[in-house]
Coordinates of C-alpha atoms in Angstrom, one line a residue:
M1 CA 72.5 121.5 108.9
Y2 CA 74.4 119.2 106.6
Y3 CA 72.3 116.4 105.1
V4 CA 72.2 113.9 102.2
A5 CA 69.1 113.5 100.0
D6 CA 68.1 110.8 97.4
L7 CA 65.0 112.2 95.8
H8 CA 64.2 109.7 93.0
V9 CA 63.4 106.1 94.1
H10 CA 60.5 103.6 93.5
S11 CA 58.3 101.3 95.4
H12 CA 57.5 97.6 94.6
Y13 CA 54.5 98.8 92.7
S14 CA 56.7 100.0 89.8
R15 CA 57.5 97.6 87.0
A16 CA 60.9 95.9 87.1
T17 CA 61.5 96.7 90.8
S18 CA 62.4 94.6 93.8
K19 CA 59.5 93.2 95.9
D20 CA 61.6 94.4 98.9
L21 CA 61.1 98.1 98.0
N22 CA 58.9 99.2 100.9
L23 CA 59.2 102.0 103.5
E24 CA 60.9 99.8 106.1
T25 CA 63.7 98.7 103.7
L26 CA 64.1 102.2 102.4
Y27 CA 64.5 103.4 106.0
Q28 CA 67.1 100.7 106.8
W29 CA 69.1 101.2 103.6
A30 CA 69.1 105.0 104.0
N31 CA 70.7 104.5 107.4
I32 CA 73.2 102.0 106.0
K33 CA 74.1 104.4 103.1
G34 CA 74.2 107.6 105.2
I35 CA 71.1 109.3 103.6
D36 CA 69.0 111.7 105.7
V37 CA 66.1 112.4 103.3
V38 CA 64.8 109.8 100.9
G39 CA 62.0 110.0 98.4
T40 CA 58.9 107.8 98.8
G41 CA 58.5 107.2 95.1
D42 CA 55.2 106.3 93.3
F43 CA 52.8 108.4 95.3
T44 CA 50.4 108.3 92.3
H45 CA 49.8 104.6 92.8
P46 CA 46.5 104.2 94.8
R47 CA 47.7 101.3 96.9
W48 CA 51.1 102.8 97.6
F49 CA 49.5 106.1 98.5
Q50 CA 47.4 104.2 101.0
V51 CA 50.6 102.8 102.5
L52 CA 52.0 106.3 102.8
Q53 CA 48.9 107.5 104.6
E54 CA 49.0 104.5 107.0
K55 CA 52.7 104.4 107.8
L56 CA 54.0 108.0 107.7
I57 CA 53.5 110.9 110.0
P58 CA 54.3 114.5 109.2
D59 CA 57.2 115.9 111.2
G60 CA 56.0 119.5 110.8
T61 CA 58.7 120.5 108.2
G62 CA 57.1 119.2 105.0
F63 CA 58.9 115.8 105.5
Y64 CA 57.5 112.7 107.0
K65 CA 58.8 110.1 109.5
L66 CA 58.0 106.4 109.7
K67 CA 55.5 105.7 112.5
N68 CA 57.1 102.4 113.5
P69 CA 60.7 102.3 112.2
P70 CA 62.4 98.9 112.1
S71 CA 65.3 98.2 114.4
Q72 CA 68.7 99.0 113.0
L73 CA 71.7 96.7 112.8
F74 CA 74.0 99.7 113.0
K75 CA 73.0 102.5 115.3
S76 CA 75.8 105.0 114.8
R77 CA 73.6 107.6 113.1
A78 CA 71.9 110.2 115.3
T79 CA 69.6 111.7 112.6
D80 CA 66.4 109.9 111.9
V81 CA 65.5 109.3 108.2
R82 CA 62.9 111.7 106.7
F83 CA 60.7 110.9 103.7
C84 CA 59.9 113.4 100.9
L85 CA 56.7 112.7 98.9
T86 CA 57.8 111.9 95.4
T87 CA 56.7 110.2 92.2
E88 CA 57.8 109.8 88.6
I89 CA 55.5 110.2 85.6
S90 CA 56.1 108.7 82.1
S91 CA 54.6 111.0 79.5
I92 CA 54.1 109.5 76.0
Y93 CA 52.5 111.8 73.5
K94 CA 52.7 113.2 69.9
Q95 CA 53.9 116.7 69.2
G96 CA 54.1 117.7 65.6
D97 CA 55.0 114.7 63.6
K98 CA 57.1 113.0 66.3
V99 CA 56.2 110.8 69.3
R100 CA 57.7 112.2 72.5
K101 CA 58.6 110.2 75.6
N102 CA 59.9 111.8 78.7
H103 CA 60.0 111.1 82.4
N104 CA 59.5 113.8 85.1
L105 CA 59.7 113.8 88.8
L106 CA 57.0 115.4 91.0
Y107 CA 57.3 116.6 94.6
A108 CA 54.6 117.5 97.1
P109 CA 54.8 119.1 100.6
D110 CA 52.0 117.0 102.1
L111 CA 49.6 114.1 101.6
E112 CA 46.7 116.5 100.9
T113 CA 48.5 118.0 97.9
V114 CA 49.3 114.4 96.7
A115 CA 45.6 113.6 96.9
K116 CA 44.7 116.6 94.7
L117 CA 47.4 115.8 92.2
N118 CA 46.3 112.1 92.0
A119 CA 42.7 113.1 91.5
K120 CA 43.6 115.3 88.5
L121 CA 46.0 112.8 87.0
A122 CA 43.5 109.9 87.4
T123 CA 41.2 111.6 84.9
I124 CA 44.0 111.3 82.3
G125 CA 45.3 107.7 82.7
N126 CA 45.2 104.6 84.9
L127 CA 47.3 105.4 87.9
A128 CA 46.9 101.8 89.3
A129 CA 48.6 100.2 86.3
D130 CA 52.1 101.1 87.4
G131 CA 53.9 102.9 90.2
R132 CA 55.4 105.1 87.4
P133 CA 52.2 105.6 85.4
I134 CA 52.2 106.2 81.7
L135 CA 50.1 109.2 80.7
G136 CA 49.3 110.6 77.3
L137 CA 50.0 114.0 78.7
P138 CA 52.7 116.4 77.3
A139 CA 55.3 117.3 79.9
R140 CA 54.4 121.0 79.6
D141 CA 50.7 120.2 80.5
L142 CA 51.9 118.0 83.4
L143 CA 53.9 121.0 84.7
E144 CA 50.8 123.2 84.4
I145 CA 48.8 120.7 86.5
V146 CA 51.5 120.7 89.2
L147 CA 51.6 124.5 89.3
E148 CA 47.9 124.8 89.6
T149 CA 47.7 122.3 92.4
S150 CA 50.1 123.9 94.8
E151 CA 52.7 126.6 94.7
R152 CA 54.8 124.3 96.9
A153 CA 54.6 121.4 94.4
Y154 CA 57.4 121.0 91.9
L155 CA 58.5 119.2 88.7
I156 CA 62.1 118.3 87.8
P157 CA 62.8 116.6 84.5
A158 CA 64.3 113.1 85.1
H159 CA 67.5 111.8 83.7
V160 CA 67.4 114.4 81.0
W161 CA 69.8 112.7 78.5
T162 CA 68.6 109.0 78.6
P163 CA 67.9 108.1 74.9
W164 CA 64.4 106.6 75.2
F165 CA 62.6 108.5 77.9
S166 CA 63.9 112.0 78.7
T167 CA 63.6 115.7 77.8
L168 CA 66.9 115.8 75.7
G169 CA 67.2 112.1 74.8
S170 CA 68.3 111.1 71.3
K171 CA 65.3 108.9 70.5
S172 CA 62.2 110.8 71.6
G173 CA 63.4 114.0 73.2
Y174 CA 63.8 117.6 72.2
D175 CA 66.9 119.7 71.3
S176 CA 66.2 122.1 74.2
I177 CA 64.3 122.4 77.5
E178 CA 62.3 125.3 76.0
A179 CA 61.0 123.2 73.1
C180 CA 59.5 120.7 75.6
F181 CA 58.1 123.0 78.3
R182 CA 57.5 126.1 76.1
D183 CA 55.8 129.0 77.9
L184 CA 56.2 127.3 81.3
T185 CA 60.0 126.8 81.1
A186 CA 60.7 129.6 83.5
H187 CA 59.0 127.6 86.3
L188 CA 61.8 124.9 86.1
F189 CA 64.9 125.4 88.3
A190 CA 66.6 122.0 88.3
L191 CA 67.5 119.1 86.0
E192 CA 68.4 115.5 87.0
T193 CA 71.6 114.5 85.2
G194 CA 71.0 110.7 85.2
L195 CA 73.5 107.9 85.8
S196 CA 75.1 108.2 82.3
S197 CA 76.1 111.9 82.6
D198 CA 77.6 114.1 85.2
P199 CA 77.4 117.9 85.9
A200 CA 80.5 118.6 83.9
M201 CA 79.0 117.1 80.7
N202 CA 75.9 119.2 81.2
R203 CA 78.1 122.3 81.6
R204 CA 79.0 122.1 77.9
L205 CA 75.6 123.5 77.1
S206 CA 75.4 127.2 78.0
A207 CA 71.5 127.0 77.8
L208 CA 71.7 124.8 80.9
D209 CA 73.7 127.2 83.0
R210 CA 70.7 128.5 84.9
Y211 CA 69.6 125.1 86.2
T212 CA 70.7 123.3 89.3
M213 CA 72.1 119.9 88.5
V214 CA 70.7 117.2 90.8
S215 CA 71.5 113.5 91.0
N216 CA 69.5 110.7 92.4
S217 CA 69.7 106.9 92.5
D218 CA 66.5 106.1 90.6
A219 CA 66.7 103.0 92.8
H220 CA 64.7 99.9 91.6
S221 CA 66.0 97.9 94.6
P222 CA 66.9 99.0 98.2
K223 CA 70.6 98.2 97.8
N224 CA 70.9 100.7 94.9
L225 CA 69.7 103.6 97.1
G226 CA 72.3 106.4 97.2
R227 CA 74.3 105.4 94.1
E228 CA 73.8 109.1 93.3
A229 CA 72.7 111.7 95.9
N230 CA 72.4 115.4 96.7
L231 CA 74.2 117.4 99.5
F232 CA 72.6 120.2 101.4
D233 CA 73.5 122.6 104.2
T234 CA 70.1 124.1 105.1
A235 CA 67.4 123.8 107.6
L236 CA 66.1 120.2 107.4
T237 CA 62.7 121.2 105.9
Y238 CA 61.0 120.7 102.6
D239 CA 60.8 124.4 101.8
A240 CA 64.4 125.1 102.7
M241 CA 65.6 122.2 100.6
F242 CA 63.7 123.4 97.5
E243 CA 64.7 127.0 98.1
A244 CA 68.3 125.8 98.0
L245 CA 67.7 124.1 94.6
K246 CA 66.1 127.3 93.3
T247 CA 68.8 129.6 94.5
Q248 CA 71.8 127.2 94.9
K249 CA 72.4 128.8 98.3
G250 CA 72.7 125.9 100.7
F251 CA 73.0 123.3 97.9
L252 CA 76.5 121.8 98.2
G253 CA 76.5 119.6 95.1
T254 CA 76.0 115.9 94.2
L255 CA 77.6 112.5 94.6
E256 CA 77.9 111.0 91.1
F257 CA 78.3 107.7 89.4
F258 CA 81.3 107.7 87.1
P259 CA 79.1 108.4 84.0
E260 CA 80.8 105.6 82.1
E261 CA 79.1 103.2 84.4
G262 CA 75.7 104.4 83.3
K263 CA 74.0 102.0 80.8
Y264 CA 73.6 104.6 78.1
H265 CA 76.9 106.5 78.2
M266 CA 78.3 105.4 74.8
D267 CA 76.7 104.6 71.5
G268 CA 76.2 100.9 70.6
H269 CA 74.2 97.8 69.8
R270 CA 74.0 95.5 72.7
S271 CA 72.9 92.4 70.7
C272 CA 76.1 92.6 68.6
G273 CA 78.4 93.7 71.4
V274 CA 79.3 96.9 69.6
C275 CA 80.2 100.1 71.5
F276 CA 81.4 103.2 69.7
D277 CA 82.3 106.8 70.5
P278 CA 80.5 109.6 68.7
T279 CA 83.1 110.0 65.9
T280 CA 83.1 106.3 65.1
T281 CA 79.3 106.2 65.1
Q282 CA 79.3 109.0 62.5
H283 CA 81.9 107.1 60.4
H284 CA 79.5 104.1 60.3
Q285 CA 76.6 106.5 59.6
G286 CA 74.9 105.5 62.8
L287 CA 74.6 101.8 61.8
C288 CA 75.9 98.7 63.5
P289 CA 78.7 97.3 61.3
T290 CA 77.7 93.7 62.3
C291 CA 74.0 93.7 61.5
G292 CA 73.3 97.0 59.8
K293 CA 70.6 98.1 62.3
P294 CA 70.6 101.6 63.8
L295 CA 72.9 102.1 66.9
T296 CA 71.4 103.4 70.1
I297 CA 72.9 106.9 70.4
G298 CA 74.2 107.4 73.9
V299 CA 74.4 110.3 76.3
L300 CA 78.0 111.3 75.4
H301 CA 77.1 111.6 71.7
R302 CA 73.9 113.5 72.4
V303 CA 75.8 116.0 74.6
E304 CA 78.4 116.4 71.8
A305 CA 75.6 117.1 69.3
L306 CA 73.9 119.8 71.4
A307 CA 77.0 121.4 73.1
D308 CA 78.1 124.9 72.3
R309 CA 81.3 124.6 74.3
Q310 CA 84.4 122.4 73.7
E311 CA 85.0 122.1 77.4
P312 CA 82.7 122.3 80.5
Q313 CA 82.3 125.8 81.9
K314 CA 81.1 125.9 85.4
P315 CA 78.8 128.9 86.2
E316 CA 80.0 131.0 89.1
H317 CA 77.0 130.1 91.2
A318 CA 77.0 126.3 90.4
A319 CA 77.8 123.7 93.1
D320 CA 80.5 121.1 92.9
F321 CA 80.3 117.3 92.7
A322 CA 82.3 114.2 93.6
Y323 CA 82.4 110.7 92.2
I324 CA 81.6 107.6 94.2
I325 CA 81.7 103.9 93.4
P326 CA 79.1 101.7 95.3
L327 CA 81.0 100.0 98.1
P328 CA 79.8 96.4 97.2
E329 CA 81.4 96.9 93.8
I330 CA 84.8 97.8 95.3
I331 CA 84.6 94.8 97.7
A332 CA 83.6 92.5 94.8
E333 CA 86.6 93.6 92.8
I334 CA 89.0 93.0 95.7
K335 CA 87.5 89.6 96.5
G336 CA 86.9 88.5 92.9
A337 CA 83.3 87.7 93.6
G338 CA 79.9 89.0 92.6
A339 CA 78.6 92.1 94.3
S340 CA 75.6 90.1 95.6
S341 CA 77.6 87.2 96.8
Q342 CA 77.5 86.1 100.5
E343 CA 81.2 86.8 100.8
V344 CA 80.9 90.4 99.6
Q345 CA 77.8 91.1 101.6
K346 CA 79.4 89.8 104.8
Q347 CA 82.4 92.2 104.3
F348 CA 80.0 95.0 103.4
Q349 CA 78.2 94.6 106.7
R350 CA 81.5 94.5 108.6
I351 CA 82.7 97.7 107.0
I352 CA 79.4 99.5 107.9
S353 CA 79.6 98.3 111.5
L354 CA 83.1 99.6 111.7
F355 CA 82.7 103.0 110.0
G356 CA 79.0 103.9 110.5
S357 CA 77.7 104.3 106.9
E358 CA 78.8 103.7 103.3
F359 CA 79.2 107.4 102.5
T360 CA 81.3 107.9 105.7
F361 CA 83.6 105.1 104.6
L362 CA 83.9 106.2 100.9
R363 CA 84.3 109.9 101.5
A364 CA 85.3 110.9 105.0
T365 CA 87.2 108.2 106.8
P366 CA 91.0 108.9 106.8
V367 CA 92.8 106.5 104.5
E368 CA 95.2 105.6 107.3
E369 CA 92.4 104.5 109.5
I370 CA 91.1 102.3 106.7
R371 CA 94.5 100.7 106.4
K372 CA 94.6 100.0 110.1
Q373 CA 91.2 98.4 110.2
L374 CA 91.0 96.7 106.8
G375 CA 94.5 96.5 105.4
T376 CA 96.5 98.0 102.5
I377 CA 94.3 96.9 99.6
Y378 CA 91.2 98.6 100.8
A379 CA 93.1 101.7 101.7
E380 CA 94.7 101.8 98.2
A381 CA 91.2 101.3 96.6
I382 CA 89.6 104.2 98.5
Q383 CA 92.7 106.4 97.9
R384 CA 92.3 105.8 94.1
L385 CA 88.6 106.4 94.2
R386 CA 89.1 109.8 95.9
N387 CA 91.8 110.7 93.4
H388 CA 89.6 109.6 90.5
Q389 CA 92.1 107.0 89.4
I390 CA 89.8 104.5 87.9
A391 CA 89.6 102.2 84.8
P392 CA 86.2 102.2 83.3
S393 CA 84.6 100.0 80.6
P394 CA 81.7 102.2 79.5
G395 CA 78.1 101.2 79.3
Y396 CA 76.0 101.3 76.1
D397 CA 72.5 100.4 74.8
G398 CA 71.1 99.4 78.1
L399 CA 74.2 97.6 79.4
Y400 CA 75.8 99.0 82.6
G401 CA 79.5 99.8 82.4
T402 CA 82.0 98.7 84.9
I403 CA 84.4 100.7 87.0
R404 CA 87.6 99.1 88.3
V405 CA 90.2 100.6 90.6
F406 CA 92.8 98.0 89.9
Q407 CA 94.2 96.7 86.6
P408 CA 94.1 93.0 85.8
G409 CA 96.8 91.2 87.8
E410 CA 97.4 94.3 90.0
L411 CA 95.7 92.9 93.1
Q412 CA 98.0 89.9 93.2
A413 CA 101.1 92.1 92.7
L414 CA 99.9 94.5 95.5
T415 CA 99.0 91.9 98.0
G416 CA 101.7 91.8 100.7
Q417 CA 104.1 94.0 98.9
L418 CA 102.5 97.4 98.2
H419 CA 104.1 100.2 100.1
W420 CA 101.2 102.2 101.6
F421 CA 101.5 105.3 99.5
A422 CA 103.3 103.9 96.4
A423 CA 102.6 105.8 93.3
P424 CA 99.4 104.5 91.6
T425 CA 99.9 102.6 88.3
T426 CA 96.4 103.5 87.0
T427 CA 95.8 107.0 85.7
P428 CA 92.4 108.6 85.2
Q429 CA 92.6 108.1 81.4
Q430 CA 93.7 104.5 81.4
R431 CA 91.0 102.0 80.4
V432 CA 90.5 98.3 81.0
Q433 CA 90.0 96.7 77.6
P434 CA 86.4 95.3 77.5
T435 CA 85.4 92.1 75.7
H436 CA 83.1 93.8 73.2
T437 CA 84.1 95.9 70.3
I438 CA 84.8 99.5 71.4
V439 CA 86.4 102.6 70.2
Q440 CA 87.1 105.2 72.9
A441 CA 85.6 108.7 72.9
H442 CA 87.8 111.2 71.1
H443 CA 86.8 114.0 73.6
Q444 CA 86.7 112.9 77.2
P445 CA 87.2 115.8 79.7
A446 CA 89.8 115.2 82.4
R447 CA 88.3 114.3 85.7
P448 CA 87.9 117.3 88.0
A449 CA 89.9 117.4 91.1
P450 CA 88.3 116.2 94.4
A451 CA 85.7 118.8 95.2
A452 CA 86.3 121.4 98.0
F453 CA 82.6 121.3 99.0
S454 CA 83.4 118.4 101.3
L455 CA 85.0 121.0 103.7
N456 CA 82.9 122.0 106.7
A457 CA 82.5 125.6 107.8
A458 CA 85.5 125.7 110.0
Q459 CA 87.7 124.0 107.4
R460 CA 86.5 126.5 104.8
T461 CA 87.6 129.3 107.1
I462 CA 91.1 127.9 107.3
Q463 CA 91.1 127.4 103.5
A464 CA 90.4 131.1 102.9
R465 CA 93.2 132.3 105.3
T466 CA 96.0 132.6 102.7
Q467 CA 97.7 135.6 104.5
G468 CA 99.5 135.5 107.8
A469 CA 99.8 132.7 110.3
T470 CA 97.1 130.3 111.1
L471 CA 97.2 127.7 113.9
V472 CA 95.0 124.6 113.4
K473 CA 94.4 122.5 116.5
A474 CA 92.4 119.3 115.8
G475 CA 92.3 115.7 116.8
P476 CA 92.7 112.5 114.7
G477 CA 90.3 112.0 111.8
T478 CA 89.1 115.6 111.6
G479 CA 90.4 116.2 108.1
K480 CA 93.6 118.2 108.8
T481 CA 95.4 116.9 105.8
H482 CA 92.5 117.5 103.5
T483 CA 92.1 121.0 104.8
L484 CA 95.8 121.7 104.3
I485 CA 95.7 120.5 100.7
Q486 CA 92.7 122.7 99.9
W487 CA 94.6 125.6 101.7
L488 CA 97.6 125.1 99.4
G489 CA 95.3 125.1 96.4
S490 CA 93.8 128.3 97.6
C491 CA 97.2 129.9 98.0
L492 CA 97.8 129.2 94.3
T493 CA 94.7 131.2 93.3
Q494 CA 96.3 134.4 94.6
P495 CA 97.8 136.9 92.2
H496 CA 101.4 136.1 91.1
A497 CA 101.2 132.8 93.0
D498 CA 104.3 130.6 92.4
P499 CA 104.1 126.9 93.4
A500 CA 107.8 126.8 93.7
K501 CA 107.6 129.1 96.7
L502 CA 105.3 126.8 98.6
L503 CA 106.8 124.5 101.3
A504 CA 104.8 121.7 103.0
I505 CA 106.5 119.9 105.9
T506 CA 105.2 116.8 107.7
F507 CA 106.6 114.2 110.0
T508 CA 106.6 110.9 108.1
N509 CA 107.5 109.7 104.6
K510 CA 104.0 108.1 104.4
A511 CA 102.3 111.4 105.2
A512 CA 104.5 113.3 102.7
D513 CA 103.7 110.8 100.0
E514 CA 100.0 111.1 100.7
M515 CA 100.2 114.9 100.5
K516 CA 102.1 114.7 97.1
A517 CA 99.4 112.3 95.7
R518 CA 96.5 114.6 96.9
L519 CA 98.2 117.7 95.6
T520 CA 98.7 116.1 92.2
A521 CA 95.1 115.1 92.1
L522 CA 94.0 118.7 93.0
L523 CA 96.5 120.7 91.0
G524 CA 97.9 118.5 88.3
A525 CA 101.3 119.3 86.9
R526 CA 101.6 122.4 89.1
A527 CA 102.0 120.2 92.1
S528 CA 105.4 119.0 91.0
S529 CA 106.9 122.4 91.8
I530 CA 105.7 122.4 95.5
Q531 CA 108.3 121.2 97.9
V532 CA 106.8 118.5 100.1
G533 CA 108.7 116.3 102.6
T534 CA 109.6 115.5 106.2
F535 CA 111.6 117.8 108.5
H536 CA 114.6 115.5 108.0
A537 CA 114.4 115.0 104.3
I538 CA 114.0 118.7 103.5
A539 CA 116.8 119.7 105.9
Y540 CA 119.1 117.1 104.3
Q541 CA 118.2 118.3 100.9
M542 CA 119.1 121.9 102.0
L543 CA 122.5 120.6 103.2
Q544 CA 123.2 118.8 100.0
E545 CA 122.3 121.9 97.9
R546 CA 124.4 124.3 99.9
Y547 CA 127.2 122.0 100.9
P548 CA 127.6 119.2 98.4
E549 CA 130.7 117.9 100.1
L550 CA 128.7 117.0 103.2
Q551 CA 127.3 113.6 102.1
T552 CA 125.8 112.1 105.3
V553 CA 125.3 113.0 108.9
Y554 CA 126.6 110.2 111.1
D555 CA 127.3 111.1 114.7
T556 CA 127.2 113.9 117.2
E557 CA 130.2 115.7 115.8
D558 CA 128.8 115.6 112.3
R559 CA 125.5 117.0 113.6
R560 CA 127.3 119.8 115.4
L561 CA 129.2 120.6 112.1
A562 CA 125.9 120.6 110.2
L563 CA 124.3 122.9 112.7
H564 CA 127.2 125.2 112.5
L565 CA 127.1 125.3 108.7
L566 CA 123.4 126.0 108.6
F567 CA 123.1 128.3 111.7
P568 CA 126.5 129.7 112.6
A569 CA 125.0 132.4 114.8
L570 CA 123.7 129.6 117.2
T571 CA 127.0 127.8 117.7

């Protein structure tokens, strides 16, 4: 079955987290977001572990259910939320002549395994000091403890590029996964990309090709649940989920932050408001031009330093990914208010009540339905999100970036006068100018087209039928247009495919404009050669090309003449 999992969260026992992070709020927000499996976080903390024992019951699959789930404001979801037993460990230790700091995620199939892990780790450090305990334990030795405890317990390196606490971070990490985990490296099968990178950035390192790229929210408050997540199509069990991560069979991919929004994407110095791309950082010899202190080297720079490819190269077995923007941020931009304001939260609740969950609204609801329910501006915003037409101001040195779907002043111009499928004025590479000093990255890969992994099994069958005739019968909102676009893309993968020989006909100008926009997002410049239009527009174009003297069809006689000219055998 298809399901969404967020496997890196925290409880209120971790430092710098919301006091509202408990099992009940995680359950509620998982339903609001559209998440089926959510991590418990912090199972190493003695008091939180006691809560897990008291409030969770095993469902027989390696996941757990809440004994007494709270009532839901929105009851449209049929699947009950499952909990996966998870925690994060902060390892700080010296190896050679350098202090290493890295975070790792641990997973366990049952509370008995958790108890065994906790007993071993308690001999090394104080587990009660923090929900994410700090242990003077090398990451390699932590992995060894996990492997010795249970063959069904796993370790995944967390946010592997973050400068301060990660396996490959610029401040205290390594230059390779092998240097960190040494003889036990073969037991790793997945890496967490973190908010400041995406799978494409990781695919510039051939050494990472064998790893599954996972993404999670690392939520420190309930509302941040699902800002990144993982998509599966397996049995809803602990073992099936991890088998999919090991083999990539049944792992459909990830939902991603735009990496610019992550707070360590670019290089910079927060105190001086300086944000640089890697080339400019090198020009300044890694120092802040304002105060002379070292810049914090961000994820983009670190990837550039270790990469052995100029462009991302996706392994044949690797899954896809898609970008999302948290819905409150989109509402806040439209309303010109803070994401936590009462006005924005009220609209957020209204949208969830209308469409069922945040992920359903952001990814699956037809844009035309959004226009009918919420108006042109929201429809345009979601269309741009899905086409990756955003304007980012990147994060750096611990400061989150911002992602906008409208340029300054554009909302006012669009209100009341935007034609529904007018051509967007913002392209993926346009940037809103931030208030701080910034030089843009010299190498920023183009946004990948919207991923085909969002197709279901029946839609994928249609996509693959590039020969002969195929009749598709489906009701409103079932993704017919999206399937057609992916089918057209598949046609162009065939030998000697010529986009100029493709013809796509629909009924309305609006639908034709939408198809053109989606084809452009998927195929780029090749889409301009595909003929897309309505029955009437294409027929009229054919008339003009073949009979330029025929300017306009006015009445019955003219229509008879046109019919005779086009199909003389019928008249």
